[in-house]
mmCIF file of C-alpha atoms in Angstrom:
data_model
loop_
_atom_site.group_PDB
_atom_site.id
_atom_site.type_symbol
_atom_site.label_atom_id
_atom_site.label_comp_id
_atom_site.label_asym_id
_atom_site.label_seq_id
_atom_site.Cartn_x
_atom_site.Cartn_y
_atom_site.Cartn_z
ATOM 1 C CA GLN A 1457 -28.159 8.069 2.460
ATOM 2 C CA LYS A 1458 -28.767 7.747 6.059
ATOM 3 C CA GLU A 1459 -25.623 7.500 7.982
ATOM 4 C CA VAL A 1460 -24.290 6.687 11.203
ATOM 5 C CA GLU A 1461 -20.307 7.677 11.768
ATOM 6 C CA GLN A 1462 -17.926 6.964 14.414
ATOM 7 C CA ASN A 1463 -14.658 8.086 14.603
ATOM 8 C CA SER A 1464 -12.550 4.499 13.762
ATOM 9 C CA GLY A 1465 -9.708 4.835 16.254
ATOM 10 C CA PRO A 1466 -7.542 3.274 17.576
ATOM 11 C CA LEU A 1467 -8.573 4.983 21.326
ATOM 12 C CA SER A 1468 -6.069 4.027 23.640
ATOM 13 C CA VAL A 1469 -7.012 4.627 27.227
ATOM 14 C CA PRO A 1470 -4.711 3.552 30.427
ATOM 15 C CA GLU A 1471 -6.519 0.772 33.078
ATOM 16 C CA GLY A 1472 -8.567 2.571 35.101
ATOM 17 C CA ALA A 1473 -9.463 5.840 33.031
ATOM 18 C CA ILE A 1474 -12.655 6.775 31.299
ATOM 19 C CA ALA A 1475 -13.173 5.997 28.053
ATOM 20 C CA SER A 1476 -15.144 8.471 25.382
ATOM 21 C CA LEU A 1477 -17.014 6.761 22.738
ATOM 22 C CA ASN A 1478 -19.254 9.117 20.342
ATOM 23 C CA CYS A 1479 -21.533 8.460 17.468
ATOM 24 C CA THR A 1480 -23.194 10.872 15.002
ATOM 25 C CA TYR A 1481 -26.220 10.192 13.066
ATOM 26 C CA SER A 1482 -28.322 12.051 10.039
ATOM 27 C CA ASP A 1483 -32.120 10.670 10.325
ATOM 28 C CA ARG A 1484 -33.201 13.316 12.783
ATOM 29 C CA GLY A 1485 -36.320 11.016 12.859
ATOM 30 C CA SER A 1486 -34.334 8.137 14.947
ATOM 31 C CA GLN A 1487 -36.104 7.494 18.138
ATOM 32 C CA SER A 1488 -33.962 4.585 19.585
ATOM 33 C CA PHE A 1489 -29.851 4.118 19.672
ATOM 34 C CA PHE A 1490 -28.286 1.094 20.517
ATOM 35 C CA TRP A 1491 -24.108 0.440 21.713
ATOM 36 C CA TYR A 1492 -22.839 -3.059 21.031
ATOM 37 C CA ARG A 1493 -19.418 -4.523 22.380
ATOM 38 C CA GLN A 1494 -17.337 -6.667 19.858
ATOM 39 C CA TYR A 1495 -14.535 -8.598 20.509
ATOM 40 C CA SER A 1496 -12.476 -10.204 17.182
ATOM 41 C CA GLY A 1497 -14.143 -12.465 15.980
ATOM 42 C CA LYS A 1498 -17.362 -12.529 18.032
ATOM 43 C CA SER A 1499 -20.646 -11.196 17.545
ATOM 44 C CA PRO A 1500 -22.189 -8.142 18.829
ATOM 45 C CA GLU A 1501 -23.200 -8.423 22.126
ATOM 46 C CA LEU A 1502 -25.699 -5.619 23.517
ATOM 47 C CA ILE A 1503 -24.320 -2.952 26.278
ATOM 48 C CA MET A 1504 -26.369 -0.102 26.215
ATOM 49 C CA SER A 1505 -30.279 1.042 24.618
ATOM 50 C CA ILE A 1506 -31.260 4.578 25.121
ATOM 51 C CA TYR A 1507 -34.282 6.604 23.794
ATOM 52 C CA SER A 1508 -34.682 9.654 25.839
ATOM 53 C CA ASN A 1509 -32.288 12.968 25.788
ATOM 54 C CA GLY A 1510 -30.027 12.492 28.296
ATOM 55 C CA ASP A 1511 -27.730 10.368 30.208
ATOM 56 C CA LYS A 1512 -28.096 6.661 31.144
ATOM 57 C CA GLU A 1513 -25.941 4.387 33.532
ATOM 58 C CA ASP A 1514 -25.512 0.562 33.811
ATOM 59 C CA GLY A 1515 -22.744 0.072 36.291
ATOM 60 C CA ARG A 1516 -19.224 1.376 34.602
ATOM 61 C CA PHE A 1517 -21.594 2.226 31.654
ATOM 62 C CA THR A 1518 -23.444 5.455 30.743
ATOM 63 C CA ALA A 1519 -24.903 6.669 27.513
ATOM 64 C CA GLN A 1520 -25.754 10.206 26.542
ATOM 65 C CA LEU A 1521 -28.007 11.303 23.865
ATOM 66 C CA ASN A 1522 -28.648 14.721 22.469
ATOM 67 C CA LYS A 1523 -31.032 14.591 19.689
ATOM 68 C CA ALA A 1524 -31.256 18.310 18.421
ATOM 69 C CA SER A 1525 -27.073 17.562 17.866
ATOM 70 C CA GLN A 1526 -28.149 14.081 16.464
ATOM 71 C CA TYR A 1527 -25.672 12.945 19.034
ATOM 72 C CA VAL A 1528 -24.725 9.784 21.448
ATOM 73 C CA SER A 1529 -22.171 8.582 23.071
ATOM 74 C CA LEU A 1530 -20.734 5.758 25.425
ATOM 75 C CA LEU A 1531 -18.695 6.422 28.804
ATOM 76 C CA ILE A 1532 -16.903 3.536 30.164
ATOM 77 C CA ARG A 1533 -16.141 4.765 33.743
ATOM 78 C CA ASP A 1534 -12.353 2.478 34.785
ATOM 79 C CA SER A 1535 -11.549 0.622 31.943
ATOM 80 C CA GLN A 1536 -10.733 -2.593 32.180
ATOM 81 C CA PRO A 1537 -8.245 -4.661 30.143
ATOM 82 C CA SER A 1538 -11.115 -6.670 28.948
ATOM 83 C CA ASP A 1539 -13.290 -3.651 27.935
ATOM 84 C CA SER A 1540 -10.721 -3.901 24.956
ATOM 85 C CA ALA A 1541 -13.295 -4.291 21.639
ATOM 86 C CA THR A 1542 -15.030 -2.687 18.912
ATOM 87 C CA TYR A 1543 -17.300 -0.698 19.958
ATOM 88 C CA LEU A 1544 -20.284 -0.109 17.036
ATOM 89 C CA CYS A 1545 -23.304 2.276 17.654
ATOM 90 C CA ALA A 1546 -27.062 1.435 15.749
ATOM 91 C CA VAL A 1547 -29.596 3.729 15.231
ATOM 92 C CA ASN A 1548 -33.417 2.844 13.473
ATOM 93 C CA ASP A 1549 -34.260 4.164 10.218
ATOM 94 C CA ALA A 1550 -37.033 6.305 10.946
ATOM 95 C CA GLY A 1551 -38.542 5.450 7.868
ATOM 96 C CA ASN A 1552 -38.417 2.080 8.588
ATOM 97 C CA ASN A 1553 -38.097 1.465 12.351
ATOM 98 C CA ARG A 1554 -37.218 -2.191 12.816
ATOM 99 C CA LYS A 1555 -34.554 -1.820 10.718
ATOM 100 C CA LEU A 1556 -30.963 -0.408 12.208
ATOM 101 C CA ILE A 1557 -28.323 1.826 10.506
ATOM 102 C CA TRP A 1558 -24.940 0.777 11.705
ATOM 103 C CA GLY A 1559 -22.088 2.687 12.550
ATOM 104 C CA LEU A 1560 -18.269 1.126 11.163
ATOM 105 C CA GLY A 1561 -17.367 0.992 14.974
ATOM 106 C CA THR A 1562 -14.316 2.778 17.178
ATOM 107 C CA SER A 1563 -11.939 0.145 18.309
ATOM 108 C CA LEU A 1564 -10.995 0.711 22.052
ATOM 109 C CA ALA A 1565 -7.627 -0.359 23.677
ATOM 110 C CA VAL A 1566 -7.693 -0.475 27.149
ATOM 111 C CA ASN A 1567 -3.368 -0.596 28.223
ATOM 112 C CA PRO A 1568 -2.444 -2.272 32.001
ATOM 113 C CA ASP B 31 -33.787 -19.068 28.210
ATOM 114 C CA ALA B 32 -31.704 -20.349 24.913
ATOM 115 C CA GLY B 33 -30.804 -17.274 23.416
ATOM 116 C CA VAL B 34 -29.744 -16.773 19.432
ATOM 117 C CA THR B 35 -28.541 -19.973 17.740
ATOM 118 C CA GLN B 36 -26.504 -20.133 14.644
ATOM 119 C CA SER B 37 -25.466 -23.534 12.307
ATOM 120 C CA PRO B 38 -23.155 -24.363 11.485
ATOM 121 C CA THR B 39 -20.133 -22.279 13.494
ATOM 122 C CA HIS B 40 -17.512 -22.722 10.413
ATOM 123 C CA LEU B 41 -18.033 -22.948 6.618
ATOM 124 C CA ILE B 42 -15.462 -23.521 3.660
ATOM 125 C CA LYS B 43 -16.796 -23.627 0.395
ATOM 126 C CA THR B 44 -15.572 -22.974 -3.373
ATOM 127 C CA ARG B 45 -16.400 -20.360 -6.217
ATOM 128 C CA GLY B 46 -19.771 -21.381 -7.738
ATOM 129 C CA GLN B 47 -21.405 -23.131 -4.558
ATOM 130 C CA GLN B 48 -24.101 -22.722 -2.738
ATOM 131 C CA VAL B 49 -24.632 -22.865 0.571
ATOM 132 C CA THR B 50 -27.580 -22.728 3.690
ATOM 133 C CA LEU B 51 -27.161 -20.876 7.117
ATOM 134 C CA ARG B 52 -29.825 -21.051 9.855
ATOM 135 C CA CYS B 53 -30.650 -19.281 12.641
ATOM 136 C CA SER B 54 -32.757 -19.879 15.957
ATOM 137 C CA PRO B 55 -34.007 -16.629 17.366
ATOM 138 C CA LYS B 56 -34.283 -15.964 20.994
ATOM 139 C CA SER B 57 -37.213 -17.632 22.658
ATOM 140 C CA GLY B 58 -40.225 -14.957 22.399
ATOM 141 C CA HIS B 59 -38.987 -13.507 19.150
ATOM 142 C CA ASP B 60 -40.565 -13.740 16.309
ATOM 143 C CA THR B 61 -38.159 -11.615 13.813
ATOM 144 C CA VAL B 62 -35.269 -12.663 12.149
ATOM 145 C CA SER B 63 -32.546 -10.237 10.651
ATOM 146 C CA TRP B 64 -29.425 -10.859 9.202
ATOM 147 C CA TYR B 65 -26.081 -9.160 8.377
ATOM 148 C CA GLN B 66 -23.310 -10.350 6.610
ATOM 149 C CA GLN B 67 -19.430 -8.724 8.087
ATOM 150 C CA ALA B 68 -16.145 -8.306 6.682
ATOM 151 C CA LEU B 69 -13.433 -7.933 8.687
ATOM 152 C CA GLY B 70 -12.952 -4.398 9.913
ATOM 153 C CA GLN B 71 -16.431 -3.302 8.740
ATOM 154 C CA GLY B 72 -19.758 -2.904 10.204
ATOM 155 C CA PRO B 73 -22.426 -4.731 9.856
ATOM 156 C CA GLN B 74 -24.404 -5.148 6.553
ATOM 157 C CA PHE B 75 -27.985 -5.532 6.259
ATOM 158 C CA ILE B 76 -29.262 -8.147 4.253
ATOM 159 C CA PHE B 77 -32.854 -8.744 4.968
ATOM 160 C CA GLN B 78 -35.556 -9.565 7.518
ATOM 161 C CA TYR B 79 -38.143 -11.639 8.252
ATOM 162 C CA TYR B 80 -41.220 -11.568 10.037
ATOM 163 C CA GLU B 81 -44.367 -13.762 9.785
ATOM 164 C CA GLU B 82 -42.935 -15.469 7.592
ATOM 165 C CA GLU B 83 -42.481 -13.092 4.807
ATOM 166 C CA GLU B 84 -39.378 -10.909 4.091
ATOM 167 C CA ARG B 85 -40.168 -7.536 5.424
ATOM 168 C CA GLN B 86 -37.666 -5.265 4.252
ATOM 169 C CA ARG B 87 -33.939 -5.466 2.220
ATOM 170 C CA GLY B 88 -30.651 -4.290 2.266
ATOM 171 C CA ASN B 89 -28.456 -3.696 -1.429
ATOM 172 C CA PHE B 90 -27.660 -7.299 -1.784
ATOM 173 C CA PRO B 91 -28.119 -9.053 -4.930
ATOM 174 C CA ASP B 92 -30.763 -11.525 -5.417
ATOM 175 C CA ARG B 93 -27.956 -14.314 -4.910
ATOM 176 C CA PHE B 94 -29.068 -13.670 -1.720
ATOM 177 C CA SER B 95 -32.337 -15.642 -0.220
ATOM 178 C CA GLY B 96 -34.222 -16.515 2.940
ATOM 179 C CA HIS B 97 -36.957 -18.553 4.457
ATOM 180 C CA GLN B 98 -38.934 -18.071 7.833
ATOM 181 C CA PHE B 99 -40.483 -21.114 9.254
ATOM 182 C CA PRO B 100 -43.644 -21.301 11.491
ATOM 183 C CA ASN B 101 -41.180 -21.766 14.536
ATOM 184 C CA TYR B 102 -39.882 -18.030 13.556
ATOM 185 C CA SER B 103 -36.234 -19.808 12.398
ATOM 186 C CA SER B 104 -34.814 -18.854 9.700
ATOM 187 C CA GLU B 105 -32.647 -19.786 6.574
ATOM 188 C CA LEU B 106 -29.923 -17.659 4.349
ATOM 189 C CA ASN B 107 -29.379 -19.088 1.072
ATOM 190 C CA VAL B 108 -26.049 -18.018 -1.001
ATOM 191 C CA ASN B 109 -26.165 -18.912 -4.630
ATOM 192 C CA ALA B 110 -23.344 -18.534 -6.839
ATOM 193 C CA LEU B 111 -20.602 -17.745 -4.317
ATOM 194 C CA LEU B 112 -18.055 -15.559 -4.802
ATOM 195 C CA LEU B 113 -14.915 -14.607 -3.235
ATOM 196 C CA GLY B 114 -16.279 -11.466 -1.819
ATOM 197 C CA ASP B 115 -19.043 -13.444 -0.180
ATOM 198 C CA SER B 116 -16.604 -14.397 2.672
ATOM 199 C CA ALA B 117 -17.363 -13.143 5.589
ATOM 200 C CA LEU B 118 -19.034 -13.545 8.980
ATOM 201 C CA TYR B 119 -23.131 -14.013 8.758
ATOM 202 C CA LEU B 120 -24.982 -12.478 11.955
ATOM 203 C CA CYS B 121 -28.562 -13.635 12.556
ATOM 204 C CA ALA B 122 -30.210 -11.514 15.279
ATOM 205 C CA SER B 123 -33.636 -11.335 16.585
ATOM 206 C CA SER B 124 -35.871 -8.840 18.247
ATOM 207 C CA THR B 125 -39.960 -9.075 18.751
ATOM 208 C CA SER B 126 -42.262 -7.196 16.341
ATOM 209 C CA GLY B 127 -43.686 -4.896 19.288
ATOM 210 C CA GLY B 128 -42.219 -0.901 19.632
ATOM 211 C CA VAL B 129 -40.152 0.781 17.974
ATOM 212 C CA ALA B 130 -36.652 -0.362 16.682
ATOM 213 C CA ASP B 131 -36.820 -3.367 18.950
ATOM 214 C CA THR B 132 -33.765 -4.479 20.427
ATOM 215 C CA GLN B 133 -31.530 -6.427 18.562
ATOM 216 C CA TYR B 134 -29.771 -9.598 19.939
ATOM 217 C CA PHE B 135 -27.302 -11.761 18.062
ATOM 218 C CA GLY B 136 -26.066 -15.586 17.534
ATOM 219 C CA PRO B 137 -22.485 -16.219 17.536
ATOM 220 C CA GLY B 138 -22.423 -16.009 13.801
ATOM 221 C CA THR B 139 -21.232 -18.536 10.910
ATOM 222 C CA ARG B 140 -17.745 -18.043 9.805
ATOM 223 C CA LEU B 141 -18.191 -18.123 5.646
ATOM 224 C CA THR B 142 -14.753 -18.640 3.476
ATOM 225 C CA VAL B 143 -15.203 -18.943 -0.033
ATOM 226 C CA LEU B 144 -12.030 -20.213 -1.656
#
């Protein structure tokens, strides 16, 4: 059973701090990794995609990938109350590249 | 550039009824995936359509069926509704090229089964 695991949280950080969200995956052949943000009652919104080991930065967001450790993370710098949401990690199924395997999400609360 | 659209936004049905949900993919996308998301859970993959055929399927019963039209839009049909089918139904579109194409979600359809 291929799995993506995330700490369910809630992760609580003060406004302006760095929020660190983590995700591990079981499928060693996975090549594509995605972070989505989901506000309560809304659909997931793509934040970042990452395909190579290392860091990828986009504004206040940085995705980090370590394929050897089967670990992907998302850092949010200068966290804002509007960042409060559930963050979903998704990883491609190596046996079927067109399919994504999803984590259950980490709830983030940014406190003013 | 229109994003992924879904209709209806909300739906209330009773047990045993049938429901049809609709999805139009983002412009330039040819692949549609359907997900079910219960409260507090991650999206659960139902199936994916490409070239008007169901290409892969998650662990859902045959009561869940779908269709893709020549214009790439798609329908999700659920027969003999159960209370447990109450959920947010998400449609995501992507392109057929590349590896694990990025999926873009529509706003979802909230289905309530009474």
